[in-house]
Amino acid sequence: MEAHLNFWLAVESLVKNHRLIIEHRRGSVHPLFPDYIYPLDCGYLEGCHSADGDGTDVFRGSLPDALVSALFISVDERNGGVQLKIALGTTEPENQLIYESLTKIGLPVWRLSPSMDASAWLKTRRSIRRFQNRKVERERIEQILDLTQWAPSAHNTQPWRFIVLENESSRQHLAEALGESFLQDLLREGIPIEEANKRVERSRQRIIQAPASILLCLAEEDIPQTARITQWEGERWLAVQSVALAGGQLMLAAHTLGLASVWLCAPLYAPQAARYALGLPDTWQPQALILLGYAAQTPPPPTRKPLHEIVRYI
Ligand SMILES: Cc1cc2nc3c(=O)[nH]c(=O)nc-3n(C[C@H](O)[C@H](O)[C@H](O)COP(=O)(O)O)c2cc1C
């Protein structure tokens, strides 16, 4: 795990310390091999040589941050044996383009990505409640949602909707609406007004200040219609379970791409207010608000119950 991290940190450091010179624009033809069309801008790291004496090849993707997204290793007997190419700031579809462009001309290719091995990766997702003051690019959100929609769903109904709160005004509207409803609940519980106001303000600020947030909704129109009332109840549950699976997958997808997240249940308690604040259709049931951003804390993992308490083999 640590060796894995050290390896990718070393690649990141190589990229940071050498200027990227773009030599070939996307769509241009390879000067020596006319059957190769560059799928993305391509160049090399200045002063950084690969084993064959050429510069290290780099593909530059469309993401503003030039982070290392993948390494492609190809075997090219015509042109110097084993070749290494670094993908910088590429989206997942762009990585696919690189892969396809190399395989199309007959090169065996293997791709390495910085995501961790599965077991470490599953255990290192944390609910993060403090984020860096750094924007989350729309491309990252799209990557996350593209991965999210591969979650399983009952009858493959995909009954989820994702409302990306990009504008501060949308976040303000939602925070106000949820805050008002939260305040009424606290007062009904007998919490003194000063304490209630403090808690509401904390909750409002979390929503407004999150670098990115996605309201996870259940679309009632996607629940299969059935005549039997007992079955209808079952179908509702299946839709809730499917949307929750998408929420979990969204958090893991964010983790894969180096982003942190936390699930907030507030909209579930005030679905009508949330819907109204954002002008959503009556049939979209808000289930959760997922905050996203680059982590500004590394909390220790909360404990988990021992397996023998929660598992029964029969
Ligand atoms: C359905 C659900 C609702 C949650 N609601 C909240 C919430 O409203 N506020 C919050 O800070 N965390 C919330 N969480 C996050 C949990 O507190 C967190 O997952 C748990 O403490 C375990 O920590 P970990 O996610 O870092 O493993 C929620 C998680 C789930 C699955």
Short mmCIF file of C-alpha atoms and ligand atoms in Angstrom, two decimals:
data_model
loop_
_atom_site.label_atom_id
_atom_site.label_comp_id
_atom_site.label_asym_id
_atom_site.label_seq_id
_atom_site.Cartn_x
_atom_site.Cartn_y
_atom_site.Cartn_z
CA MET A 1 0.00 0.00 0.00
CA GLU A 2 2.73 2.44 1.01
CA ALA A 3 4.95 1.29 -1.87
CA HIS A 4 2.02 1.90 -4.20
CA LEU A 5 1.54 5.45 -2.89
CA ASN A 6 5.27 6.18 -3.05
CA PHE A 7 5.36 5.05 -6.66
CA TRP A 8 2.56 7.42 -7.72
CA LEU A 9 3.97 10.29 -5.65
CA ALA A 10 7.27 9.80 -7.50
CA VAL A 11 5.50 9.96 -10.87
CA GLU A 12 3.64 13.11 -9.74
CA SER A 13 6.93 14.65 -8.64
CA LEU A 14 8.58 13.83 -11.99
CA VAL A 15 5.75 15.60 -13.80
CA LYS A 16 5.88 18.62 -11.47
CA ASN A 17 9.63 19.08 -11.90
CA HIS A 18 9.82 18.87 -15.70
CA ARG A 19 8.15 21.24 -18.11
CA LEU A 20 5.66 19.66 -20.49
CA ILE A 21 6.39 20.44 -24.15
CA ILE A 22 3.48 19.68 -26.46
CA GLU A 23 4.75 18.48 -29.85
CA HIS A 24 1.68 17.03 -31.50
CA ARG A 25 -1.83 18.37 -31.41
CA ARG A 26 -4.86 16.17 -30.98
CA GLY A 27 -5.97 14.80 -34.39
CA SER A 28 -2.55 15.21 -36.03
CA VAL A 29 -0.78 12.33 -37.76
CA HIS A 30 2.33 10.66 -36.33
CA PRO A 31 5.38 11.87 -38.34
CA LEU A 32 6.76 8.33 -38.79
CA PHE A 33 3.67 6.13 -38.59
CA PRO A 34 0.86 7.63 -40.68
CA ASP A 35 -1.68 5.14 -39.32
CA TYR A 36 -1.35 6.69 -35.87
CA ILE A 37 -3.55 9.71 -35.14
CA TYR A 38 -2.90 11.47 -31.84
CA PRO A 39 -6.08 11.10 -29.75
CA LEU A 40 -5.05 13.99 -27.46
CA ASP A 41 -2.33 16.63 -27.33
CA CYS A 42 0.92 14.76 -26.91
CA GLY A 43 4.42 15.81 -25.92
CA TYR A 44 7.28 15.04 -23.60
CA LEU A 45 8.75 16.14 -20.28
CA GLU A 46 11.70 18.45 -20.90
CA GLY A 47 15.01 17.01 -19.71
CA CYS A 48 13.45 13.75 -18.68
CA HIS A 49 14.60 10.75 -20.67
CA SER A 50 13.22 7.28 -20.95
CA ALA A 51 15.41 4.21 -21.26
CA ASP A 52 15.44 4.36 -25.08
CA GLY A 53 16.92 7.86 -24.96
CA ASP A 54 13.76 9.63 -26.12
CA GLY A 55 11.79 11.95 -23.84
CA THR A 56 9.02 10.45 -21.74
CA ASP A 57 5.78 10.69 -23.74
CA VAL A 58 2.88 12.51 -22.17
CA PHE A 59 -0.75 12.76 -23.23
CA ARG A 60 -2.43 15.92 -21.95
CA GLY A 61 -6.17 15.65 -21.28
CA SER A 62 -8.85 18.29 -20.86
CA LEU A 63 -8.90 18.56 -17.05
CA PRO A 64 -7.41 21.83 -15.78
CA ASP A 65 -5.35 20.09 -13.09
CA ALA A 66 -2.37 18.28 -14.62
CA LEU A 67 -2.55 15.32 -12.23
CA VAL A 68 -1.30 11.92 -13.31
CA SER A 69 -4.38 9.90 -14.30
CA ALA A 70 -2.74 6.77 -15.73
CA LEU A 71 0.36 5.21 -17.20
CA PHE A 72 0.25 3.23 -20.43
CA ILE A 73 2.90 0.64 -21.12
CA SER A 74 3.06 -0.59 -24.68
CA VAL A 75 5.33 -2.99 -26.49
CA ASP A 76 6.44 -1.46 -29.77
CA GLU A 77 9.07 -3.50 -31.56
CA ARG A 78 9.21 -1.07 -34.49
CA ASN A 79 10.04 1.87 -32.28
CA GLY A 80 12.21 1.14 -29.29
CA GLY A 81 10.73 -1.86 -27.47
CA VAL A 82 8.77 -1.12 -24.30
CA GLN A 83 7.35 2.39 -24.20
CA LEU A 84 5.88 4.32 -21.33
CA LYS A 85 3.29 7.05 -21.74
CA ILE A 86 1.96 9.26 -18.98
CA ALA A 87 -1.66 10.47 -19.09
CA LEU A 88 -1.98 13.87 -17.43
CA GLY A 89 -5.28 15.48 -16.48
CA THR A 90 -7.26 13.02 -18.58
CA THR A 91 -10.88 12.05 -18.06
CA GLU A 92 -11.91 8.39 -18.16
CA PRO A 93 -13.21 8.65 -21.78
CA GLU A 94 -9.88 10.25 -22.75
CA ASN A 95 -7.97 7.37 -21.15
CA GLN A 96 -10.12 5.05 -23.25
CA LEU A 97 -9.17 7.03 -26.38
CA ILE A 98 -5.47 6.66 -25.57
CA TYR A 99 -5.90 2.96 -24.97
CA GLU A 100 -7.83 2.47 -28.20
CA SER A 101 -5.42 4.56 -30.28
CA LEU A 102 -2.53 2.32 -29.20
CA THR A 103 -4.33 -0.99 -29.55
CA LYS A 104 -5.75 0.04 -32.96
CA ILE A 105 -2.25 0.11 -34.43
CA GLY A 106 -1.58 -3.32 -33.01
CA LEU A 107 0.43 -2.51 -29.89
CA PRO A 108 -0.13 -4.64 -26.82
CA VAL A 109 -0.96 -2.15 -24.05
CA TRP A 110 -1.27 -2.36 -20.31
CA ARG A 111 -2.72 0.43 -18.23
CA LEU A 112 -1.80 1.33 -14.66
CA SER A 113 -3.84 3.75 -12.61
CA PRO A 114 -3.19 5.36 -9.26
CA SER A 115 -6.36 3.99 -7.68
CA MET A 116 -5.44 1.66 -4.86
CA ASP A 117 -5.92 -2.05 -4.76
CA ALA A 118 -9.53 -2.86 -3.96
CA SER A 119 -9.29 -3.91 -0.33
CA ALA A 120 -7.22 -0.91 0.78
CA TRP A 121 -9.45 1.33 -1.29
CA LEU A 122 -12.67 0.10 0.32
CA LYS A 123 -11.26 0.60 3.81
CA THR A 124 -9.82 4.05 3.27
CA ARG A 125 -13.02 5.83 2.24
CA ARG A 126 -13.94 8.12 5.13
CA SER A 127 -16.79 10.51 5.75
CA ILE A 128 -15.02 13.84 5.46
CA ARG A 129 -16.51 16.95 7.02
CA ARG A 130 -13.78 19.52 6.29
CA PHE A 131 -12.72 20.30 2.74
CA GLN A 132 -9.92 22.33 1.15
CA ASN A 133 -10.93 25.62 -0.39
CA ARG A 134 -10.48 24.15 -3.85
CA LYS A 135 -12.99 23.94 -6.67
CA VAL A 136 -14.17 20.55 -7.90
CA GLU A 137 -14.07 20.68 -11.70
CA ARG A 138 -17.25 19.80 -13.58
CA GLU A 139 -15.32 17.09 -15.46
CA ARG A 140 -14.56 15.36 -12.15
CA ILE A 141 -18.24 15.49 -11.17
CA GLU A 142 -19.17 14.02 -14.56
CA GLN A 143 -16.65 11.23 -14.14
CA ILE A 144 -18.09 10.46 -10.70
CA LEU A 145 -21.67 10.42 -11.98
CA ASP A 146 -20.70 8.30 -14.97
CA LEU A 147 -19.27 5.70 -12.58
CA THR A 148 -22.23 6.08 -10.21
CA GLN A 149 -24.86 5.20 -12.76
CA TRP A 150 -23.36 1.73 -13.10
CA ALA A 151 -24.75 0.90 -9.66
CA PRO A 152 -27.21 -2.00 -9.58
CA SER A 153 -30.92 -1.21 -9.39
CA ALA A 154 -34.08 -3.28 -9.00
CA HIS A 155 -35.34 -4.34 -12.48
CA ASN A 156 -32.59 -2.00 -13.78
CA THR A 157 -35.07 0.84 -13.28
CA GLN A 158 -32.25 3.28 -12.34
CA PRO A 159 -34.72 5.31 -10.26
CA TRP A 160 -32.11 7.91 -9.27
CA ARG A 161 -31.73 11.57 -10.16
CA PHE A 162 -28.68 13.69 -9.32
CA ILE A 163 -29.02 17.42 -8.77
CA VAL A 164 -25.56 19.01 -8.91
CA LEU A 165 -25.65 22.23 -6.89
CA GLU A 166 -23.12 24.21 -8.89
CA ASN A 167 -24.31 27.72 -8.07
CA GLU A 168 -23.94 29.30 -4.70
CA SER A 169 -27.53 30.55 -4.96
CA SER A 170 -28.88 26.97 -5.26
CA ARG A 171 -26.89 25.95 -2.20
CA GLN A 172 -28.18 29.03 -0.34
CA HIS A 173 -31.79 28.22 -1.25
CA LEU A 174 -31.44 24.62 -0.14
CA ALA A 175 -29.59 25.54 3.08
CA GLU A 176 -32.26 28.10 3.99
CA ALA A 177 -35.11 25.68 3.35
CA LEU A 178 -33.53 22.79 5.25
CA GLY A 179 -32.44 25.15 8.04
CA GLU A 180 -35.97 26.44 8.56
CA SER A 181 -37.38 22.94 8.79
CA PHE A 182 -34.50 21.81 11.09
CA LEU A 183 -35.16 24.77 13.41
CA GLN A 184 -38.85 23.88 13.75
CA ASP A 185 -37.92 20.25 14.56
CA LEU A 186 -35.39 21.32 17.23
CA LEU A 187 -37.87 23.70 18.86
CA ARG A 188 -40.53 20.99 18.87
CA GLU A 189 -38.03 18.74 20.67
CA GLY A 190 -37.69 21.45 23.34
CA ILE A 191 -34.14 22.59 22.45
CA PRO A 192 -33.65 26.20 23.67
CA ILE A 193 -33.78 28.74 20.84
CA GLU A 194 -30.11 29.90 21.16
CA GLU A 195 -28.82 26.34 20.98
CA ALA A 196 -31.22 25.52 18.13
CA ASN A 197 -30.08 28.60 16.16
CA LYS A 198 -26.44 27.62 16.63
CA ARG A 199 -27.03 24.09 15.33
CA VAL A 200 -29.03 25.36 12.36
CA GLU A 201 -26.31 27.85 11.46
CA ARG A 202 -23.65 25.11 11.58
CA SER A 203 -25.72 22.94 9.28
CA ARG A 204 -26.39 25.89 6.90
CA GLN A 205 -22.69 26.74 6.66
CA ARG A 206 -21.73 23.14 5.90
CA ILE A 207 -24.08 23.10 2.94
CA ILE A 208 -23.16 26.56 1.63
CA GLN A 209 -19.41 26.15 1.99
CA ALA A 210 -19.01 22.64 0.55
CA PRO A 211 -16.95 22.84 -2.66
CA ALA A 212 -19.51 20.62 -4.43
CA SER A 213 -22.73 18.92 -3.52
CA ILE A 214 -25.16 16.54 -5.13
CA LEU A 215 -28.75 16.04 -4.05
CA LEU A 216 -29.65 12.41 -4.49
CA CYS A 217 -33.31 11.93 -5.43
CA LEU A 218 -35.64 9.03 -6.03
CA ALA A 219 -37.80 9.47 -9.15
CA GLU A 220 -41.22 8.05 -8.33
CA GLU A 221 -42.12 7.76 -12.01
CA ASP A 222 -39.49 5.01 -12.28
CA ILE A 223 -41.21 2.79 -9.68
CA PRO A 224 -42.98 0.04 -11.63
CA GLN A 225 -46.78 0.34 -11.44
CA THR A 226 -48.47 -2.62 -9.89
CA ALA A 227 -52.07 -3.26 -8.90
CA ARG A 228 -51.36 -5.18 -5.68
CA ILE A 229 -50.90 -2.85 -2.73
CA THR A 230 -48.46 -5.20 -0.93
CA GLN A 231 -46.36 -5.44 -4.04
CA TRP A 232 -46.44 -1.67 -4.48
CA GLU A 233 -44.93 -1.22 -1.01
CA GLY A 234 -42.20 -3.69 -1.99
CA GLU A 235 -41.46 -1.80 -5.19
CA ARG A 236 -41.06 1.43 -3.20
CA TRP A 237 -38.55 -0.22 -0.93
CA LEU A 238 -36.65 -1.58 -3.91
CA ALA A 239 -36.42 1.93 -5.36
CA VAL A 240 -35.12 3.32 -2.04
CA GLN A 241 -32.55 0.52 -1.87
CA SER A 242 -31.46 1.18 -5.46
CA VAL A 243 -31.00 4.92 -4.84
CA ALA A 244 -29.01 4.17 -1.68
CA LEU A 245 -26.75 1.84 -3.67
CA ALA A 246 -26.14 4.67 -6.13
CA GLY A 247 -25.28 6.98 -3.21
CA GLY A 248 -22.73 4.47 -1.90
CA GLN A 249 -21.28 3.99 -5.36
CA LEU A 250 -21.05 7.77 -5.80
CA MET A 251 -18.98 8.04 -2.61
CA LEU A 252 -16.67 5.22 -3.73
CA ALA A 253 -16.35 6.72 -7.22
CA ALA A 254 -15.35 10.03 -5.63
CA HIS A 255 -12.80 8.18 -3.50
CA THR A 256 -11.37 6.53 -6.62
CA LEU A 257 -10.78 9.95 -8.15
CA GLY A 258 -9.12 11.38 -5.05
CA LEU A 259 -12.18 13.24 -3.74
CA ALA A 260 -13.74 12.99 -0.31
CA SER A 261 -17.42 12.98 0.55
CA VAL A 262 -20.00 12.86 3.29
CA TRP A 263 -23.65 11.81 3.20
CA LEU A 264 -26.06 14.27 4.84
CA CYS A 265 -29.52 12.98 5.67
CA ALA A 266 -31.11 16.43 6.20
CA PRO A 267 -33.16 16.45 2.93
CA LEU A 268 -34.86 13.22 3.93
CA TYR A 269 -36.48 15.07 6.83
CA ALA A 270 -37.65 17.99 4.71
CA PRO A 271 -38.20 16.60 1.21
CA GLN A 272 -40.99 19.04 0.32
CA ALA A 273 -38.91 22.07 1.39
CA ALA A 274 -35.86 20.82 -0.53
CA ARG A 275 -37.92 20.16 -3.66
CA TYR A 276 -39.57 23.56 -3.50
CA ALA A 277 -36.30 25.42 -2.85
CA LEU A 278 -34.73 23.91 -5.99
CA GLY A 279 -37.83 23.86 -8.19
CA LEU A 280 -37.76 20.08 -8.63
CA PRO A 281 -40.69 18.00 -9.93
CA ASP A 282 -43.16 16.71 -7.31
CA THR A 283 -42.22 13.13 -8.13
CA TRP A 284 -38.52 13.53 -7.22
CA GLN A 285 -38.04 12.52 -3.59
CA PRO A 286 -34.85 13.97 -2.06
CA GLN A 287 -33.03 11.18 -0.19
CA ALA A 288 -29.66 12.67 0.77
CA LEU A 289 -27.26 15.49 0.11
CA ILE A 290 -23.73 14.31 -0.65
CA LEU A 291 -21.01 16.89 -0.08
CA LEU A 292 -17.84 16.53 -2.13
CA GLY A 293 -14.43 18.13 -2.10
CA TYR A 294 -10.73 17.61 -1.58
CA ALA A 295 -10.21 16.45 2.02
CA ALA A 296 -8.78 18.88 4.58
CA GLN A 297 -8.68 16.26 7.33
CA THR A 298 -7.75 12.61 7.73
CA PRO A 299 -9.94 11.37 10.55
CA PRO A 300 -9.10 8.03 12.14
CA PRO A 301 -11.40 5.27 10.91
CA PRO A 302 -14.46 4.92 13.17
CA THR A 303 -14.60 1.46 14.68
CA ARG A 304 -16.51 -1.35 13.03
CA LYS A 305 -18.30 -4.11 14.90
CA PRO A 306 -16.45 -7.42 15.06
CA LEU A 307 -17.65 -9.71 12.30
CA HIS A 308 -18.90 -12.35 14.71
CA GLU A 309 -21.48 -9.86 16.03
CA ILE A 310 -22.98 -9.15 12.65
CA VAL A 311 -22.50 -12.37 10.73
CA ARG A 312 -24.23 -15.67 11.30
CA TYR A 313 -23.22 -18.80 9.39
CA ILE A 314 -26.01 -21.33 9.35
C1 LIG B 1 -27.77 6.98 5.60
C2 LIG B 1 -26.65 7.81 6.17
C3 LIG B 1 -26.91 9.04 6.74
C4 LIG B 1 -25.86 9.85 7.24
N1 LIG B 1 -26.14 11.09 7.70
C5 LIG B 1 -25.12 11.90 8.11
C6 LIG B 1 -25.38 13.26 8.45
O1 LIG B 1 -26.51 13.74 8.37
N2 LIG B 1 -24.34 14.03 8.89
C7 LIG B 1 -23.05 13.56 8.93
O2 LIG B 1 -22.13 14.30 9.29
N3 LIG B 1 -22.77 12.26 8.57
C8 LIG B 1 -23.76 11.44 8.15
N4 LIG B 1 -23.50 10.15 7.74
C9 LIG B 1 -22.10 9.63 7.81
C10 LIG B 1 -21.91 8.62 8.97
O3 LIG B 1 -21.85 9.30 10.20
C11 LIG B 1 -20.60 7.84 8.72
O4 LIG B 1 -20.75 7.08 7.55
C12 LIG B 1 -20.25 6.90 9.88
O5 LIG B 1 -19.95 7.64 11.05
C13 LIG B 1 -19.03 6.01 9.56
O6 LIG B 1 -17.89 6.79 9.22
P1 LIG B 1 -17.12 6.56 7.83
O7 LIG B 1 -18.13 6.90 6.74
O8 LIG B 1 -15.95 7.52 7.85
O9 LIG B 1 -16.69 5.14 7.73
C14 LIG B 1 -24.52 9.37 7.22
C15 LIG B 1 -24.26 8.11 6.65
C16 LIG B 1 -25.31 7.36 6.09
C17 LIG B 1 -25.00 6.05 5.40
#
